[in-house]
Coordinates of C-alpha atoms and ligand atoms in Angstrom, one line a residue:
X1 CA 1.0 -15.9 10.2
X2 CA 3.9 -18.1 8.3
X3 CA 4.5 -17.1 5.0
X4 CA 5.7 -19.0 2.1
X5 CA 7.9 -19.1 -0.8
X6 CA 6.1 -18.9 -4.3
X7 CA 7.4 -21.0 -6.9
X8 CA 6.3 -22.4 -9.9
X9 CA 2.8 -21.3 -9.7
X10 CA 2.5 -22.8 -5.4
X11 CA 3.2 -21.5 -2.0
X12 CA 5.8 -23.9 -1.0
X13 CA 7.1 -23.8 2.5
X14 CA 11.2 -23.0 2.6
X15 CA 13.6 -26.1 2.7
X16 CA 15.3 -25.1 6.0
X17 CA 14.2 -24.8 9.7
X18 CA 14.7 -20.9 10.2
X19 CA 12.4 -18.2 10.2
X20 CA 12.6 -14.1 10.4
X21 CA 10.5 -12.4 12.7
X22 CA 8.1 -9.7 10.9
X23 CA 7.8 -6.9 13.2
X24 CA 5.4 -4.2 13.6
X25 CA 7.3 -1.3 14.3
X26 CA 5.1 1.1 15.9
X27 CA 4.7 -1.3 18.6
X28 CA 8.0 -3.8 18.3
X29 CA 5.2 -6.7 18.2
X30 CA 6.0 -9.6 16.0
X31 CA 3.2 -10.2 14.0
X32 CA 4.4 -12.8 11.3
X33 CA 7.4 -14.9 10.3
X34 CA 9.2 -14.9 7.1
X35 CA 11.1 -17.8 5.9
X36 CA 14.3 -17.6 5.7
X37 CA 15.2 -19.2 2.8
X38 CA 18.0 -21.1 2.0
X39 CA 20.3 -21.7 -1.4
X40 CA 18.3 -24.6 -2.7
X41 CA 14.8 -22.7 -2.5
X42 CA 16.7 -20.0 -4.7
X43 CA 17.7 -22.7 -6.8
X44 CA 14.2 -24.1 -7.5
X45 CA 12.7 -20.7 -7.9
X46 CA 15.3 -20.1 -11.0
X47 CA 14.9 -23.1 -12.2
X48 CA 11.0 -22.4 -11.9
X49 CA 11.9 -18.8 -14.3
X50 CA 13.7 -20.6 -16.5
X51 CA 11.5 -23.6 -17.9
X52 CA 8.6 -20.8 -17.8
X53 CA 10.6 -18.3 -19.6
X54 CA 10.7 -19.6 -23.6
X55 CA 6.9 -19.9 -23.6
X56 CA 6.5 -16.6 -21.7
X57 CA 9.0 -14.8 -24.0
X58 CA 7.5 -15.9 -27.1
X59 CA 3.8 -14.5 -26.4
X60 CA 3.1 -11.1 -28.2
X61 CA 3.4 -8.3 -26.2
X62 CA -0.3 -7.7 -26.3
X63 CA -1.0 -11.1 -24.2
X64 CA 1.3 -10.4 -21.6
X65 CA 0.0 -6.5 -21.6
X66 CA -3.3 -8.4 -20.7
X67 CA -1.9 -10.2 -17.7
X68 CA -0.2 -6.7 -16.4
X69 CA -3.4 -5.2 -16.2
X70 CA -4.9 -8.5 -14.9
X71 CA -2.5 -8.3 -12.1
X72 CA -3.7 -4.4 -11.8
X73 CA -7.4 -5.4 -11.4
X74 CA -6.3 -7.7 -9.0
X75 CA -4.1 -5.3 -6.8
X76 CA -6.9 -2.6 -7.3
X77 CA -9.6 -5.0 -5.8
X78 CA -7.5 -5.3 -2.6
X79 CA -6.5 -1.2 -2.5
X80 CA -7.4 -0.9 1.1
X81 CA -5.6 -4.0 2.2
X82 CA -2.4 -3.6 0.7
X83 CA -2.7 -0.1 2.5
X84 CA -3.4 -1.5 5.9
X85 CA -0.7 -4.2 5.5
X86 CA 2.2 -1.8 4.0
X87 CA 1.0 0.7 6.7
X88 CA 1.4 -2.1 9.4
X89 CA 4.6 -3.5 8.1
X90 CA 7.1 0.2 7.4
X91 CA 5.4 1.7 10.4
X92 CA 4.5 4.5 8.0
X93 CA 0.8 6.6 8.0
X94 CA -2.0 5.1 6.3
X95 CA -2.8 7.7 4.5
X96 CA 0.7 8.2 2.6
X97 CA 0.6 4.2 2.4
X98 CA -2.9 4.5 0.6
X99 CA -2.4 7.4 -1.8
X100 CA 1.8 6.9 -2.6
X101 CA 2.1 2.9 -2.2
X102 CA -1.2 0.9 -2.5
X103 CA -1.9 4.2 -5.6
X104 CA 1.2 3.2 -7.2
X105 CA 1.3 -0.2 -7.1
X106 CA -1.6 -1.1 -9.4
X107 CA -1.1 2.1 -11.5
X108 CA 2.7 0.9 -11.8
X109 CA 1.0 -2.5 -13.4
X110 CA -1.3 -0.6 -15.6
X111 CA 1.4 1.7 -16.8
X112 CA 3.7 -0.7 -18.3
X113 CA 0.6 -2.3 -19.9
X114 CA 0.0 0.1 -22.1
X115 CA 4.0 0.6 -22.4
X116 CA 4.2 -2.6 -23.7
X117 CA 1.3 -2.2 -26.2
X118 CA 2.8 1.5 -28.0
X119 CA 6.6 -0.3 -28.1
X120 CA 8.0 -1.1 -31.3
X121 CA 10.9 -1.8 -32.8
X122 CA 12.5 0.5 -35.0
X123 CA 13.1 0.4 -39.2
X124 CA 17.2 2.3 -40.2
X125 CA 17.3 2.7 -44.1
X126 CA 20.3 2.6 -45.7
X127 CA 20.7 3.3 -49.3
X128 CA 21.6 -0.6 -50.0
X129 CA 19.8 -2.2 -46.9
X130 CA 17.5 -2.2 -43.9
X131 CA 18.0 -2.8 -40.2
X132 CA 15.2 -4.4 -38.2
X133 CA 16.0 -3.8 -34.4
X134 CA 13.7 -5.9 -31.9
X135 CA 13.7 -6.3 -28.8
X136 CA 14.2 -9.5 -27.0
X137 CA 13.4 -11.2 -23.4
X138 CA 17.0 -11.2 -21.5
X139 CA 15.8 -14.6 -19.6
X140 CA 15.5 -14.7 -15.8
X141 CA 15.7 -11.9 -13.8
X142 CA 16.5 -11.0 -9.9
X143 CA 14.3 -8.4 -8.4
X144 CA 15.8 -7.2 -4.8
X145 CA 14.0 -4.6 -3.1
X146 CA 14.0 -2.9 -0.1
X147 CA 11.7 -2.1 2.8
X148 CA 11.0 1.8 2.6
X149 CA 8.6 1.2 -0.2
X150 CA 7.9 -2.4 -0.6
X151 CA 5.3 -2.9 -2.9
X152 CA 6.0 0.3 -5.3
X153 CA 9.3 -0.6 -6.1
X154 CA 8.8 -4.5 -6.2
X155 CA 6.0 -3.8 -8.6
X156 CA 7.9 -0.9 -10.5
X157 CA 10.2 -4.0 -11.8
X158 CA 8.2 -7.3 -12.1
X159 CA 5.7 -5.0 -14.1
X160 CA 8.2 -4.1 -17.0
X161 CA 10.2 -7.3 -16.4
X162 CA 7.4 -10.2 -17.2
X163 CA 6.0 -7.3 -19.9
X164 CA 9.3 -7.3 -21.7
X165 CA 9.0 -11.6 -21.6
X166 CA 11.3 -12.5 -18.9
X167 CA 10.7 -14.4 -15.8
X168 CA 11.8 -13.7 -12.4
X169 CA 12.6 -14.3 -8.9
X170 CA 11.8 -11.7 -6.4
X171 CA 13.9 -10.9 -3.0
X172 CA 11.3 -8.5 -0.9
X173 CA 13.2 -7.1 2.4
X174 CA 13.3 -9.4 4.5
X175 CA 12.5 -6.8 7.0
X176 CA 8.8 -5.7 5.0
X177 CA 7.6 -9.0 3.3
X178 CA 3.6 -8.5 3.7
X179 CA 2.4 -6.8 0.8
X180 CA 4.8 -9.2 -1.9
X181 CA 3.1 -12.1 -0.5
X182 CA -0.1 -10.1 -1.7
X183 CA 1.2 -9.5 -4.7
X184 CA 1.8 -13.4 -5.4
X185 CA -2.1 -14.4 -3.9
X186 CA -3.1 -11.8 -6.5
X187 CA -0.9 -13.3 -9.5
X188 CA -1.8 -16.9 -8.2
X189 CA -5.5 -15.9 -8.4
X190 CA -5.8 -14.5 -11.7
X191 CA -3.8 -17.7 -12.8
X192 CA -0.4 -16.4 -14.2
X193 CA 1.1 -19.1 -16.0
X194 CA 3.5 -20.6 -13.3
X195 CA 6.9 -19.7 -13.3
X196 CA 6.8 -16.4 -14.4
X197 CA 6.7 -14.3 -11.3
X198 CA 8.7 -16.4 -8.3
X199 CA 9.4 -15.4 -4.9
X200 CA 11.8 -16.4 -2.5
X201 CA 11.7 -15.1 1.2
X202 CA 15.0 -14.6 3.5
X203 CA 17.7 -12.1 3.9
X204 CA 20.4 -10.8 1.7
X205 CA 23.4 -13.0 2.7
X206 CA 21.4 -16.0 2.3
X207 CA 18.6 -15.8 -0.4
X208 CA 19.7 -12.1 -2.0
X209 CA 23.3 -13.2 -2.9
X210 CA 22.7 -16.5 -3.7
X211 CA 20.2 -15.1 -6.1
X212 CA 22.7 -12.4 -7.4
X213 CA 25.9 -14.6 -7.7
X214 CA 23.4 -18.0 -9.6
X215 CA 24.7 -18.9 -12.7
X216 CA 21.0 -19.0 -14.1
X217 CA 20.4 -15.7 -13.8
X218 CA 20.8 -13.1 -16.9
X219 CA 20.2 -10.0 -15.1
X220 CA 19.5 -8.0 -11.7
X221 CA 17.7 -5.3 -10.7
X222 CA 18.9 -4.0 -7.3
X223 CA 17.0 -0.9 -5.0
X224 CA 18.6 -0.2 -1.7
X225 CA 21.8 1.0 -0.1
X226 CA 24.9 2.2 -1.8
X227 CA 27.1 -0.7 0.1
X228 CA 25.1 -3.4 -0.6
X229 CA 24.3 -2.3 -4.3
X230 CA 28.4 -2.6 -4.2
X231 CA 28.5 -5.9 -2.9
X232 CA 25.4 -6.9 -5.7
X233 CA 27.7 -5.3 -8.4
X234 CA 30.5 -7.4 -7.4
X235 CA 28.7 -10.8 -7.3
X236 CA 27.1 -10.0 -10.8
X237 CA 30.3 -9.1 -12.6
X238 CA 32.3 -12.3 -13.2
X239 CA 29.6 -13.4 -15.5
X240 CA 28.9 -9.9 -17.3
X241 CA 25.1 -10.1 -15.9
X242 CA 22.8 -6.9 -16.7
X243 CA 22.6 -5.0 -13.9
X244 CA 20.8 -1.7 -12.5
X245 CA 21.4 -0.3 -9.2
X246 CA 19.0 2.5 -7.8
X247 CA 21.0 3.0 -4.1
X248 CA 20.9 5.9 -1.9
X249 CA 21.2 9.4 -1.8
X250 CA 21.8 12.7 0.0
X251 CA 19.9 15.7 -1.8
X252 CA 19.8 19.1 -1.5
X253 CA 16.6 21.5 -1.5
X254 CA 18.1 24.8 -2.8
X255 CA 15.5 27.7 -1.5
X256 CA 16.3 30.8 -2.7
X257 CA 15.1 34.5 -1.8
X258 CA 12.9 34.9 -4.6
X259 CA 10.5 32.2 -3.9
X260 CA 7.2 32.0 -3.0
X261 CA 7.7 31.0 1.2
X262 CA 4.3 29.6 1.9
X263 CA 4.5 26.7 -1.2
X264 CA 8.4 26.2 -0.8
X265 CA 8.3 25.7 3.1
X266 CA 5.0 23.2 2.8
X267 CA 7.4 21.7 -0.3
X268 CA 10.4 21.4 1.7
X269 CA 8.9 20.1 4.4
X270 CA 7.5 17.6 2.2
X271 CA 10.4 16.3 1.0
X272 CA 12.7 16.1 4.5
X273 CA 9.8 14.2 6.0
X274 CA 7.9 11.8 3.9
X275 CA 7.6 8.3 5.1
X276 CA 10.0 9.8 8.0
X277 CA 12.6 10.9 5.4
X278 CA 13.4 7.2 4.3
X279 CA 12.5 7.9 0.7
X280 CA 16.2 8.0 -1.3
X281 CA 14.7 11.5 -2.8
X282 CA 14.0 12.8 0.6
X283 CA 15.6 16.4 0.4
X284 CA 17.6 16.4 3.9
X285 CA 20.3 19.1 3.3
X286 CA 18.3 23.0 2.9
X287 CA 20.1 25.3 1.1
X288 CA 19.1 28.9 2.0
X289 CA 19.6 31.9 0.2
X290 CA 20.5 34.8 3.2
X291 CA 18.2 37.1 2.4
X292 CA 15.2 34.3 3.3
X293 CA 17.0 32.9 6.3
X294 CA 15.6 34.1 9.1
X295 CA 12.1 34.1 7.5
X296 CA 12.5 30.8 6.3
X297 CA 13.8 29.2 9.7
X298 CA 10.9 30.6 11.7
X299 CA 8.3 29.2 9.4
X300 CA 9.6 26.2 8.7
X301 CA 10.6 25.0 12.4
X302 CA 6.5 26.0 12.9
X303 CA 5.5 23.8 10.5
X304 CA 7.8 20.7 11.4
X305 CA 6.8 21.1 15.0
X306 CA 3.2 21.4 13.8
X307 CA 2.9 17.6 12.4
X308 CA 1.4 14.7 13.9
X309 CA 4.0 12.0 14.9
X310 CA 2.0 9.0 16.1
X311 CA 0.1 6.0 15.5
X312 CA 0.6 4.9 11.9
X313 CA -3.3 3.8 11.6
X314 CA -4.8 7.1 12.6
X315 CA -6.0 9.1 9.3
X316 CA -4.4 12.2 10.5
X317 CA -1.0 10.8 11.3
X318 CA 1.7 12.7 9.4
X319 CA 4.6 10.8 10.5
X320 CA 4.7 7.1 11.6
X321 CA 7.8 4.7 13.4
X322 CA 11.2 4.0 11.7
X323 CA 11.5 0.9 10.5
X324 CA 13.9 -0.9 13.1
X325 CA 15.2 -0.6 16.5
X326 CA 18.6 -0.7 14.5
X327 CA 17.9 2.2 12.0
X328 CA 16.8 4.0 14.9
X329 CA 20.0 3.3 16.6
X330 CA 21.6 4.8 13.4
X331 CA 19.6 7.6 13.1
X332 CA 20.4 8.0 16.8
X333 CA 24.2 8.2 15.9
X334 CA 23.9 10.5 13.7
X335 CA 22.0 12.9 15.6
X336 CA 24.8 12.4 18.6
X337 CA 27.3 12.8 15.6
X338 CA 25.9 16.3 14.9
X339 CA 26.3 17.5 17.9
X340 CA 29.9 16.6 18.2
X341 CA 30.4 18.1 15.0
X342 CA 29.2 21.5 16.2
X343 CA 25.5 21.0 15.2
X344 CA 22.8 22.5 17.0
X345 CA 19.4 20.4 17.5
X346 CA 16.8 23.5 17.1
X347 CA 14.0 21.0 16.9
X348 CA 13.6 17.3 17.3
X349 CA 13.7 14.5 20.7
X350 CA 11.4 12.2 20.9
X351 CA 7.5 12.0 20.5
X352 CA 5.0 11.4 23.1
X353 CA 2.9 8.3 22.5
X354 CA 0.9 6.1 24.5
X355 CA 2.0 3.6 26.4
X356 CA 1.4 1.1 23.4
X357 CA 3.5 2.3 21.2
X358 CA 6.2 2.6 23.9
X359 CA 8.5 -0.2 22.3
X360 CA 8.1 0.7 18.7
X361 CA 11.2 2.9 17.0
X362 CA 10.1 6.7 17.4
X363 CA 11.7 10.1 16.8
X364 CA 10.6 13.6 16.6
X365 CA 11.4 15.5 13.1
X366 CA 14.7 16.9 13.9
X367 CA 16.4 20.3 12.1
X368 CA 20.2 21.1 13.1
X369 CA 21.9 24.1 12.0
X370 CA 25.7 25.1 12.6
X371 CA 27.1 21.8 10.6
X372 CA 29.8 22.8 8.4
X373 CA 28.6 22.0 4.7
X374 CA 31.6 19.0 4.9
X375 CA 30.1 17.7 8.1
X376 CA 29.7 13.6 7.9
X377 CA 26.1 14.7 8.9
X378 CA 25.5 16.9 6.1
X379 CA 26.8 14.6 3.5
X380 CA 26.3 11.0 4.5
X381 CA 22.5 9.3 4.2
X382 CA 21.1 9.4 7.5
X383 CA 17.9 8.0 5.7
X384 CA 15.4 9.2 8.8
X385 CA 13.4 12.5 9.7
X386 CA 16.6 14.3 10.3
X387 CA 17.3 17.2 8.5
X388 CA 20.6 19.8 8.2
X389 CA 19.9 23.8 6.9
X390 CA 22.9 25.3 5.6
X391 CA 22.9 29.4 4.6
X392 CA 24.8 30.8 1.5
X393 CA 24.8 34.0 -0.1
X394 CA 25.3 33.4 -4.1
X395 CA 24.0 30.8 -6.7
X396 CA 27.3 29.4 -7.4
X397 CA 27.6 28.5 -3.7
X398 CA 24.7 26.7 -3.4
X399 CA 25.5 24.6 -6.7
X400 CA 28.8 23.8 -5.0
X401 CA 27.1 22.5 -1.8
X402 CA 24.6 20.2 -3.5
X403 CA 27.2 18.4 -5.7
X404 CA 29.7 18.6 -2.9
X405 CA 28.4 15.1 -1.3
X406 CA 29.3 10.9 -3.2
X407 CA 25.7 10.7 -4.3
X408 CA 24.2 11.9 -6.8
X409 CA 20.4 11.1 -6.9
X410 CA 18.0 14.0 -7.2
X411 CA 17.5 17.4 -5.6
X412 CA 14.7 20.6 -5.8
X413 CA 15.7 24.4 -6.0
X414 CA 12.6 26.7 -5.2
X415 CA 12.7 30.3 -7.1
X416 CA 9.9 32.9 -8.3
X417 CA 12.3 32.6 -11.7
X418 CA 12.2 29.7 -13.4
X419 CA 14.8 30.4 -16.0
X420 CA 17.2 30.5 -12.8
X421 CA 15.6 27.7 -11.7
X422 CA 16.8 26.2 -14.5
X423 CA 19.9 27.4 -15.0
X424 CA 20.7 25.7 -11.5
X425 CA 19.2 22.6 -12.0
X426 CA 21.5 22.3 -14.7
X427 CA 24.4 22.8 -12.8
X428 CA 23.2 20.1 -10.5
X429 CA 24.9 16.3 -10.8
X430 CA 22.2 14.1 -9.5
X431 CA 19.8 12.4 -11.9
X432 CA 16.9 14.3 -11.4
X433 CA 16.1 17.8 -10.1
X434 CA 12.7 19.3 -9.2
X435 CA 12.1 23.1 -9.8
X436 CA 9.1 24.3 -7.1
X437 CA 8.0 20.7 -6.2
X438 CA 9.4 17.6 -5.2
X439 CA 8.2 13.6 -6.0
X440 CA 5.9 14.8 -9.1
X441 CA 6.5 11.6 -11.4
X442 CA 5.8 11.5 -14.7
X443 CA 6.8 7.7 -14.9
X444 CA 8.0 8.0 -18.6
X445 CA 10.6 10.3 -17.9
X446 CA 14.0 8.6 -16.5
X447 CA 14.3 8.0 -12.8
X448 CA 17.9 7.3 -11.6
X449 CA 21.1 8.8 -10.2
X450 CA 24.9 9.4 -10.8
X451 CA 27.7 8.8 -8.4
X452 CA 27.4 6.5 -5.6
X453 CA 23.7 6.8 -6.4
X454 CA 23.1 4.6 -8.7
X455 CA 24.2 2.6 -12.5
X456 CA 21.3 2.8 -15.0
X457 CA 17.6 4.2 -15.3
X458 CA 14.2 2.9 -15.1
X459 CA 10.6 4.5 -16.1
X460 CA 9.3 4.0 -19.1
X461 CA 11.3 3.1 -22.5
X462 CA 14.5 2.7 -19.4
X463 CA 13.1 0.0 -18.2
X464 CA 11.5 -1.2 -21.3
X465 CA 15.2 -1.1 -22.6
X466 CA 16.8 -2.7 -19.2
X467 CA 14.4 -5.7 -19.3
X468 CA 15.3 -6.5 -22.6
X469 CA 18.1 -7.1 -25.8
X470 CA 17.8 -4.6 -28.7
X471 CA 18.8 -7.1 -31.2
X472 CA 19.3 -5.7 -34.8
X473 CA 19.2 -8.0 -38.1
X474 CA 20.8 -5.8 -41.2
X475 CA 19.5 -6.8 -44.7
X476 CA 21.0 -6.3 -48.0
X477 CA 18.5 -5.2 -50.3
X478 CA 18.7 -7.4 -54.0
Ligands
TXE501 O1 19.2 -2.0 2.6 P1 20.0 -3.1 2.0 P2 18.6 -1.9 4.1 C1 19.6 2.7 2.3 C2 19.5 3.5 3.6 C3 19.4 2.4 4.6 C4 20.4 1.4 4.1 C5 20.2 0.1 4.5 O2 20.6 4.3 3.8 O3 19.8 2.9 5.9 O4 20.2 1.5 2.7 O5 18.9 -0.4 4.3 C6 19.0 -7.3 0.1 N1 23.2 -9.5 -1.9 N2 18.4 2.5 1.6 O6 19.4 -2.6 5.1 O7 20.7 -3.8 3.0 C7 18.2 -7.1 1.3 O8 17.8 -8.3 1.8 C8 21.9 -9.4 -2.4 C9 18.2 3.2 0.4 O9 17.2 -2.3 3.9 O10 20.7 -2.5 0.8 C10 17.0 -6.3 0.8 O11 16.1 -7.1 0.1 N3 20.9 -8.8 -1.8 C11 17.2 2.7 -0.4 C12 17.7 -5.3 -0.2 O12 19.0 -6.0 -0.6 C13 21.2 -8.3 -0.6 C14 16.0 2.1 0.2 C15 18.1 -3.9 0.3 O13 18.8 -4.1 1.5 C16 22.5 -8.4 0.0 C17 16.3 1.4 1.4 C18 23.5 -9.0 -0.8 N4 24.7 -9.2 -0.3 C19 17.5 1.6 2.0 N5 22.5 -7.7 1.2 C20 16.8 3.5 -1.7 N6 17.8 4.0 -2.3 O14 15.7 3.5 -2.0 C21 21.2 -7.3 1.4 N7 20.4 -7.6 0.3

């Protein structure tokens, strides 16, 4: 299968000759090419944003609320699909591609509808005069995603992005492009006006920073890794573009001895493993309290050594394939790197699979203990199912540890008391902290980290506010 750009309301084949292998990596198999496209398709798609935009813009927000949940209907009717596809394209199981990615993806649609429909502008008094603040379209916007959730985040920003009356051009990973093709069949079918939502196919040296550095473009939303959300920072800067940058992250799960063991290991677990620990909330450094320890460890490793590692499109698969023979090679690394820095592997290798899987990218869940809390391992992103457990004895120690890395994205502490609970999430500089569970959204609250993690929030009236220009117009009263 060859897919094609979208732009201006067609599927338009790419201007240049080259094309990206779309592999599936459970197996290695190439099962599609992506275009890879080339400045001038980035060109036309913007220039495709930006005739559509004034019309788009000046709708009320009710019509364009209308089209989100259009678009949701649209996604919903195709649930099972955009499963399969996403499940074939990460590698990761069906099941946490059907209830996590295909769920969120049309919810993430319907959401912003009916964020659109409550936002208002606000009304300031003054004693001699009022100020009317509205919110404006910014113009044409960049969307660049990456591949460990595809759909979810690509639909997390177009959503509140066309809803606050901009256009844009998309930039999938060029390494997971199935499901935002899907998403343009669907906007294509319900009959979008054209120009709104574009899409340009390629990789990030070609179409991403051509799309980043274009003069046309008035802002950029950017998910993916901290060195590249650097690069993306400095390409939007000369001209003062908006820009917000959700990057990586390296977060602590703080366990401590009063908590209840059964729901905090099954939590923990959780969170070090999902979608083989390449979720940028993926809790890979455990922090446990002494008196636990030894309880904790031998429950835990039971329960990591207890899941199923295997084919991605078996319903009781708990973890699928990395998503490249080169991130495995990095995860590789870092795994040799723990050992060199003292580490001990007390779970972890490599799964066995049938023979048809042998050339897709598989590891085992992996736990190492003995790292010093400094370790490169225990404070760089290994972004894989690799997981470091670190012991400490007092509160303040633990709140040391989890800040002691250069991101700050999110992190969990587990405790029978949740005033403690509290009190250390508090102490915690990451954007978000979970107290007894992990990945429980409520998508108006902010979403977004501090440090190397990140510049700016979305969810809710965050990305309401990113996708647009409060605008204020003060009037003197007679
Ligand atoms: O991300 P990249 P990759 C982390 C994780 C992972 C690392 C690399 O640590 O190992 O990032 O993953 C586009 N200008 N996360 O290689 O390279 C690129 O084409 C404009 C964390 O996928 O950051 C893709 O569409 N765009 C993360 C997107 O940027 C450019 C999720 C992300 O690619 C570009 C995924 C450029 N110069 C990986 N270079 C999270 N926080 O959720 C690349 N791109």
């Amino acid at each position: 299968m060859d897919l094609m750009n979208y732009i201006g309301g067609k599927f338009e084949r790419h201007s240049g000759e080259k094309w990206l292998d779309v592999e599936e990596p459970s197996t290695g198999n190439v099962f599609a090419r992506a275009p890879l496209s080339t400045p001038a398709d980035v060109d036309s798609a913007i220039l495709a944003a930006r005739k559509a935009q004034p019309k788009w813009g000046g709708m009320d927000g009710e019509e364009r609320a209308r089209w989100l949940d259009r678009i949701a209907d649209g996604l919903e009717s195709r649930y099972e699909e955009i499963a399969s596809l996403e499940s074939k394209d990460t590698g990761k199981p069906i099941s946490l591609a059907r209830t996590v990615d295909a769920h969120r993806s049309v919810v993430n649609f319907r959401f912003f509808a009916d964020e659109i429909r409550r936002h208002e502008g606000e009304i300031f008094e003054m004693a001699d005069s009022t100020n009317f603040v509205s919110y404006r379209p910014v113009g044409v916007g960049a969307l660049i995603t990456p591949w460990n959730l595809p759909l979810y985040l690509l639909s997390w920003k177009v959503a509140p992005a066309i809803g606050m009356g901009n256009t844009v051009v998309c930039k999938p990973s060029e390494l997971t492009p199935m499901t935002a093709n899907l998403l343009m069949e669907v906007i294509h079918e319900v009959g979008l006006p054209e120009g709104v939502v574009n899409l340009v196919h390629g990789d990030g040296l070609g179409a991403g920073s051509s799309l980043v550095s274009h003069d046309d473009v008035d802002l950029v939303s950017f998910t993916g890794g901290t060195s590249t959300g650097s690069k993306v920072a400095e390409a939007a800067a000369p001209q003062f573009k908006k820009l917000s940058l959700e990057l990586g992250g390296k977060n602590s799960s703080i366990v401590l001895e009063d908590c209840d063991i059964e729901s905090t290991i099954k939590g923990v677990v959780r969170s070090g493993f999902m979608n083989q620990g390449q979720v940028c909330l993926c809790g890979s450094r455990i922090l446990v309290q002494d008196g636990i320890y030894d309880e904790f460890m031998e429950r835990f490793i039971e329960e990591v050594e207890s899941m199923t590692v295997g084919d991605p499109s078996d319903e009781g698969t708990d973890l699928g394939a990395l998503i490249s023979a080169e991130h495995l090679r990095k995860v590789e690394g870092y795994i040799e790197l723990a050992k060199e820095e003292g580490g001990t592997i007390v779970t972890g290798g490599y799964p066995c699979l049938p023979e048809r899987l042998s050339n897709g990218n598989w590891i085992a869940p992996t736990v190492i203990t003995g790292l010093s809390v400094d370790s490169r391992c225990s404070t760089e992103e290994i972004f894989g199912p690799v997981v470091s457990v670190h012991r400490f004895s007092k509160d303040s120690e633990a709140i040391g540890i989890a800040n002691n890395t250069r991101y700050g994205l999110a992190g969990s502490v587990w405790t029978g008391d949740l005033e403690r609970g509290r009190r250390i999430a508090d102490s915690i500089h990451t954007g978000m902290v979970w107290v007894n569970t992990w990945l429980h959204r409520d998508l108006r609250a902010p979403f977004g980290g501090v440090k190397d993690s990140g510049v700016g929030r979305e969810g809710g009236k965050w990305s309401l506010g990113f996708f647009s220009e409060a605008t204020n117009v003060c009037v003197k009263h007679d």
